[in-house]
Amino acid sequence: MQKKEEGKSKKKRERWFVYILRCRDGTFYTGITNDLKRRCQQHNKGSGARYTRTRLPVRLIFSKSCRNRTEALVRECAIKSLSRKKKKGLIKKTRAYRIT
């Protein structure tokens, strides 16, 4: 029983991220992960999403920490529904916030 509880607490502590990559052709790719560094490496090695494989290299231009996988999925869906112009605004707003 104790192992089960430990597994649950580990899952609760696990951070998830929603992220946006800029592909070589200038397009954006949005996804979620619990390990940004590993996921970006996967994308750049060609073992990430099918979309990014033909658009290498990719560069991480936005990430947002989420409390859990569900929140990350909701944010991913919201970002994917944005127009390109609004995605650029989100990226710019986040960068400006980090600088100040």
Coordinates of N, CA and C in Angstrom, one line a residue:
M1 N 0.8 -1.2 0.0 CA 0.0 0.0 0.0 C 0.9 1.3 0.0
Q2 N 2.0 1.2 0.7 CA 2.8 2.4 0.8 C 3.4 2.7 -0.6
K3 N 3.8 1.7 -1.4 CA 4.3 2.0 -2.7 C 3.3 2.8 -3.6
K4 N 2.1 2.4 -3.5 CA 1.0 3.0 -4.3 C 0.9 4.5 -3.9
E5 N 1.0 4.8 -2.6 CA 0.9 6.2 -2.1 C 2.1 7.0 -2.6
E6 N 3.3 6.4 -2.5 CA 4.5 7.0 -3.0 C 4.4 7.4 -4.5
G7 N 3.9 6.5 -5.3 CA 3.7 6.7 -6.7 C 2.8 7.9 -7.0
K8 N 1.7 8.0 -6.2 CA 0.8 9.1 -6.3 C 1.4 10.4 -6.0
S9 N 2.2 10.4 -4.9 CA 2.8 11.7 -4.5 C 3.9 12.1 -5.5
K10 N 4.6 11.2 -6.1 CA 5.5 11.5 -7.1 C 4.9 12.1 -8.4
K11 N 3.7 11.5 -8.8 CA 3.0 12.0 -9.9 C 2.5 13.4 -9.6
K12 N 2.1 13.7 -8.4 CA 1.6 15.0 -8.1 C 2.7 16.1 -8.1
R13 N 3.9 15.7 -7.8 CA 5.0 16.6 -7.8 C 5.6 16.9 -9.2
E14 N 5.3 16.0 -10.1 CA 5.9 16.0 -11.4 C 5.3 17.3 -12.2
R15 N 6.3 18.1 -12.6 CA 5.9 19.3 -13.4 C 5.7 19.0 -14.8
W16 N 4.7 19.6 -15.4 CA 4.5 19.5 -16.8 C 4.6 20.9 -17.5
F17 N 4.9 20.9 -18.7 CA 5.1 22.1 -19.5 C 4.3 22.0 -20.8
V18 N 3.8 23.2 -21.2 CA 3.3 23.3 -22.6 C 4.4 24.2 -23.2
Y19 N 4.8 23.9 -24.5 CA 5.9 24.6 -25.1 C 5.5 24.8 -26.6
I20 N 6.3 25.8 -27.1 CA 6.2 26.1 -28.6 C 7.6 26.1 -29.1
L21 N 7.7 25.4 -30.2 CA 9.0 25.4 -31.0 C 8.8 26.2 -32.3
R22 N 9.9 26.8 -32.7 CA 9.9 27.5 -34.0 C 10.7 26.5 -34.9
C23 N 10.1 26.1 -36.0 CA 10.7 25.2 -36.9 C 11.6 25.9 -37.9
R24 N 12.4 25.2 -38.6 CA 13.3 25.9 -39.6 C 12.5 26.7 -40.7
D25 N 11.3 26.2 -41.0 CA 10.5 26.9 -42.1 C 9.7 28.1 -41.5
G26 N 9.9 28.4 -40.2 CA 9.2 29.5 -39.5 C 7.9 29.1 -38.9
T27 N 7.4 27.9 -39.1 CA 6.2 27.5 -38.5 C 6.4 27.2 -37.0
F28 N 5.2 27.1 -36.3 CA 5.3 26.8 -34.8 C 4.7 25.4 -34.6
Y29 N 5.3 24.7 -33.6 CA 4.8 23.4 -33.2 C 4.6 23.6 -31.7
T30 N 3.4 23.2 -31.2 CA 3.0 23.2 -29.8 C 2.9 21.8 -29.2
G31 N 3.4 21.6 -28.1 CA 3.3 20.3 -27.4 C 3.4 20.4 -25.9
I32 N 3.3 19.2 -25.2 CA 3.5 19.2 -23.8 C 4.6 18.1 -23.4
T33 N 5.2 18.3 -22.3 CA 6.2 17.4 -21.8 C 6.4 17.5 -20.3
N34 N 7.0 16.6 -19.7 CA 7.4 16.7 -18.3 C 9.0 16.9 -18.2
D35 N 9.6 17.0 -19.4 CA 11.1 17.2 -19.4 C 11.4 18.0 -20.7
L36 N 11.5 19.3 -20.6 CA 11.7 20.1 -21.7 C 13.0 19.8 -22.5
K37 N 14.1 19.7 -21.7 CA 15.4 19.5 -22.4 C 15.4 18.2 -23.2
R38 N 14.9 17.1 -22.6 CA 14.8 15.8 -23.3 C 13.9 15.9 -24.5
R39 N 12.8 16.5 -24.4 CA 11.9 16.6 -25.5 C 12.4 17.4 -26.6
C40 N 13.1 18.5 -26.4 CA 13.7 19.3 -27.4 C 14.8 18.5 -28.1
Q41 N 15.6 17.8 -27.4 CA 16.6 16.9 -28.0 C 15.9 15.9 -28.9
Q42 N 14.8 15.3 -28.4 CA 14.1 14.3 -29.3 C 13.7 14.9 -30.6
H43 N 13.1 16.1 -30.5 CA 12.7 16.8 -31.7 C 13.8 17.0 -32.7
N44 N 14.9 17.5 -32.1 CA 16.1 17.8 -33.0 C 16.8 16.6 -33.5
K45 N 16.6 15.5 -32.9 CA 17.2 14.2 -33.4 C 16.3 13.5 -34.4
G46 N 15.1 14.1 -34.6 CA 14.2 13.5 -35.5 C 13.3 12.4 -34.9
S47 N 13.4 12.3 -33.6 CA 12.6 11.2 -33.0 C 11.4 11.8 -32.2
G48 N 11.1 13.1 -32.5 CA 10.0 13.8 -31.8 C 8.7 13.6 -32.7
A49 N 7.9 14.6 -32.7 CA 6.7 14.6 -33.5 C 7.0 14.5 -35.0
R50 N 6.1 13.8 -35.7 CA 6.3 13.7 -37.2 C 6.3 15.0 -37.8
Y51 N 5.6 16.0 -37.3 CA 5.5 17.3 -37.9 C 6.9 18.0 -37.9
T52 N 7.7 17.8 -36.9 CA 9.0 18.5 -36.8 C 10.1 17.8 -37.5
R53 N 9.9 16.5 -37.8 CA 11.0 15.8 -38.5 C 11.5 16.3 -39.8
T54 N 10.6 16.9 -40.6 CA 11.0 17.5 -41.8 C 11.3 19.0 -41.8
R55 N 11.3 19.5 -40.6 CA 11.4 21.0 -40.4 C 12.6 21.3 -39.4
L56 N 13.6 20.4 -39.4 CA 14.7 20.6 -38.4 C 15.7 21.6 -38.9
P57 N 16.4 22.3 -38.0 CA 16.3 22.2 -36.6 C 15.1 23.0 -36.0
V58 N 14.8 22.7 -34.8 CA 13.7 23.4 -34.1 C 14.3 24.1 -32.9
R59 N 13.7 25.2 -32.5 CA 14.2 26.0 -31.3 C 13.1 26.3 -30.4
L60 N 13.3 26.0 -29.1 CA 12.3 26.3 -28.1 C 12.2 27.8 -27.9
I61 N 10.9 28.4 -28.1 CA 10.7 29.8 -28.0 C 9.7 30.2 -26.9
F62 N 9.0 29.2 -26.4 CA 8.1 29.5 -25.3 C 7.9 28.2 -24.5
S63 N 7.8 28.4 -23.2 CA 7.4 27.3 -22.3 C 6.6 27.9 -21.1
K64 N 5.7 27.1 -20.6 CA 4.9 27.5 -19.5 C 4.7 26.3 -18.6
S65 N 5.1 26.5 -17.3 CA 5.0 25.4 -16.3 C 3.5 25.2 -15.9
C66 N 3.1 24.0 -15.8 CA 1.8 23.7 -15.4 C 1.8 22.8 -14.2
R67 N 0.7 22.8 -13.4 CA 0.6 22.0 -12.2 C 0.6 20.5 -12.4
N68 N 0.0 20.1 -13.6 CA -0.2 18.7 -13.9 C -0.4 18.5 -15.4
R69 N -0.5 17.2 -15.8 CA -0.7 16.9 -17.2 C -2.0 17.4 -17.8
T70 N -3.0 17.4 -17.0 CA -4.3 17.8 -17.4 C -4.3 19.3 -17.8
E71 N -3.7 20.1 -16.9 CA -3.6 21.6 -17.1 C -2.7 21.8 -18.4
A72 N -1.7 21.1 -18.5 CA -0.8 21.2 -19.7 C -1.6 20.9 -21.0
L73 N -2.4 19.9 -21.0 CA -3.2 19.5 -22.1 C -4.2 20.6 -22.5
V74 N -4.9 21.2 -21.4 CA -5.8 22.3 -21.6 C -5.1 23.5 -22.3
R75 N -4.0 23.8 -21.7 CA -3.2 25.0 -22.3 C -2.8 24.7 -23.7
E76 N -2.3 23.5 -24.0 CA -1.9 23.1 -25.3 C -3.0 23.3 -26.3
C77 N -4.2 22.8 -25.9 CA -5.4 22.9 -26.8 C -5.7 24.4 -27.0
A78 N -5.7 25.2 -26.0 CA -6.0 26.7 -26.1 C -5.0 27.3 -27.0
I79 N -3.7 27.0 -26.9 CA -2.6 27.6 -27.8 C -2.8 27.2 -29.2
K80 N -3.1 25.9 -29.4 CA -3.3 25.4 -30.8 C -4.5 26.1 -31.5
S81 N -5.4 26.6 -30.7 CA -6.6 27.2 -31.3 C -6.3 28.7 -31.7
L82 N -5.2 29.2 -31.2 CA -4.9 30.6 -31.5 C -4.4 30.8 -32.9
S83 N -4.6 32.0 -33.4 CA -4.1 32.3 -34.8 C -2.6 32.5 -34.6
R84 N -1.9 32.5 -35.7 CA -0.4 32.7 -35.7 C -0.1 34.0 -35.0
K85 N -0.9 35.0 -35.4 CA -0.6 36.4 -34.9 C -0.8 36.4 -33.3
K86 N -1.8 35.7 -32.8 CA -2.0 35.7 -31.4 C -0.9 34.8 -30.7
K87 N -0.4 33.8 -31.4 CA 0.7 33.0 -30.8 C 1.9 33.9 -30.7
K88 N 2.2 34.7 -31.7 CA 3.4 35.6 -31.7 C 3.2 36.6 -30.5
G89 N 2.0 37.1 -30.3 CA 1.8 38.0 -29.2 C 2.0 37.3 -27.9
L90 N 1.6 36.1 -27.7 CA 1.8 35.3 -26.5 C 3.3 35.2 -26.2
I91 N 4.0 34.8 -27.3 CA 5.5 34.6 -27.2 C 6.2 35.9 -26.8
K92 N 5.8 37.0 -27.5 CA 6.4 38.3 -27.2 C 6.1 38.8 -25.8
K93 N 4.9 38.6 -25.4 CA 4.5 39.0 -24.0 C 5.3 38.3 -23.0
T94 N 5.5 37.0 -23.2 CA 6.2 36.1 -22.2 C 7.7 36.5 -22.2
R95 N 8.2 36.8 -23.3 CA 9.7 37.2 -23.4 C 9.9 38.5 -22.7
A96 N 8.9 39.5 -22.9 CA 9.0 40.8 -22.3 C 9.0 40.7 -20.8
Y97 N 8.1 39.8 -20.3 CA 7.9 39.6 -18.9 C 9.2 39.0 -18.3
R98 N 9.9 38.1 -19.0 CA 11.1 37.4 -18.5 C 12.3 38.4 -18.4
I99 N 12.3 39.4 -19.3 CA 13.4 40.4 -19.4 C 13.3 41.3 -18.2
T100 N 12.1 41.8 -17.9 CA 12.0 42.8 -16.8 C 12.0 42.2 -15.4

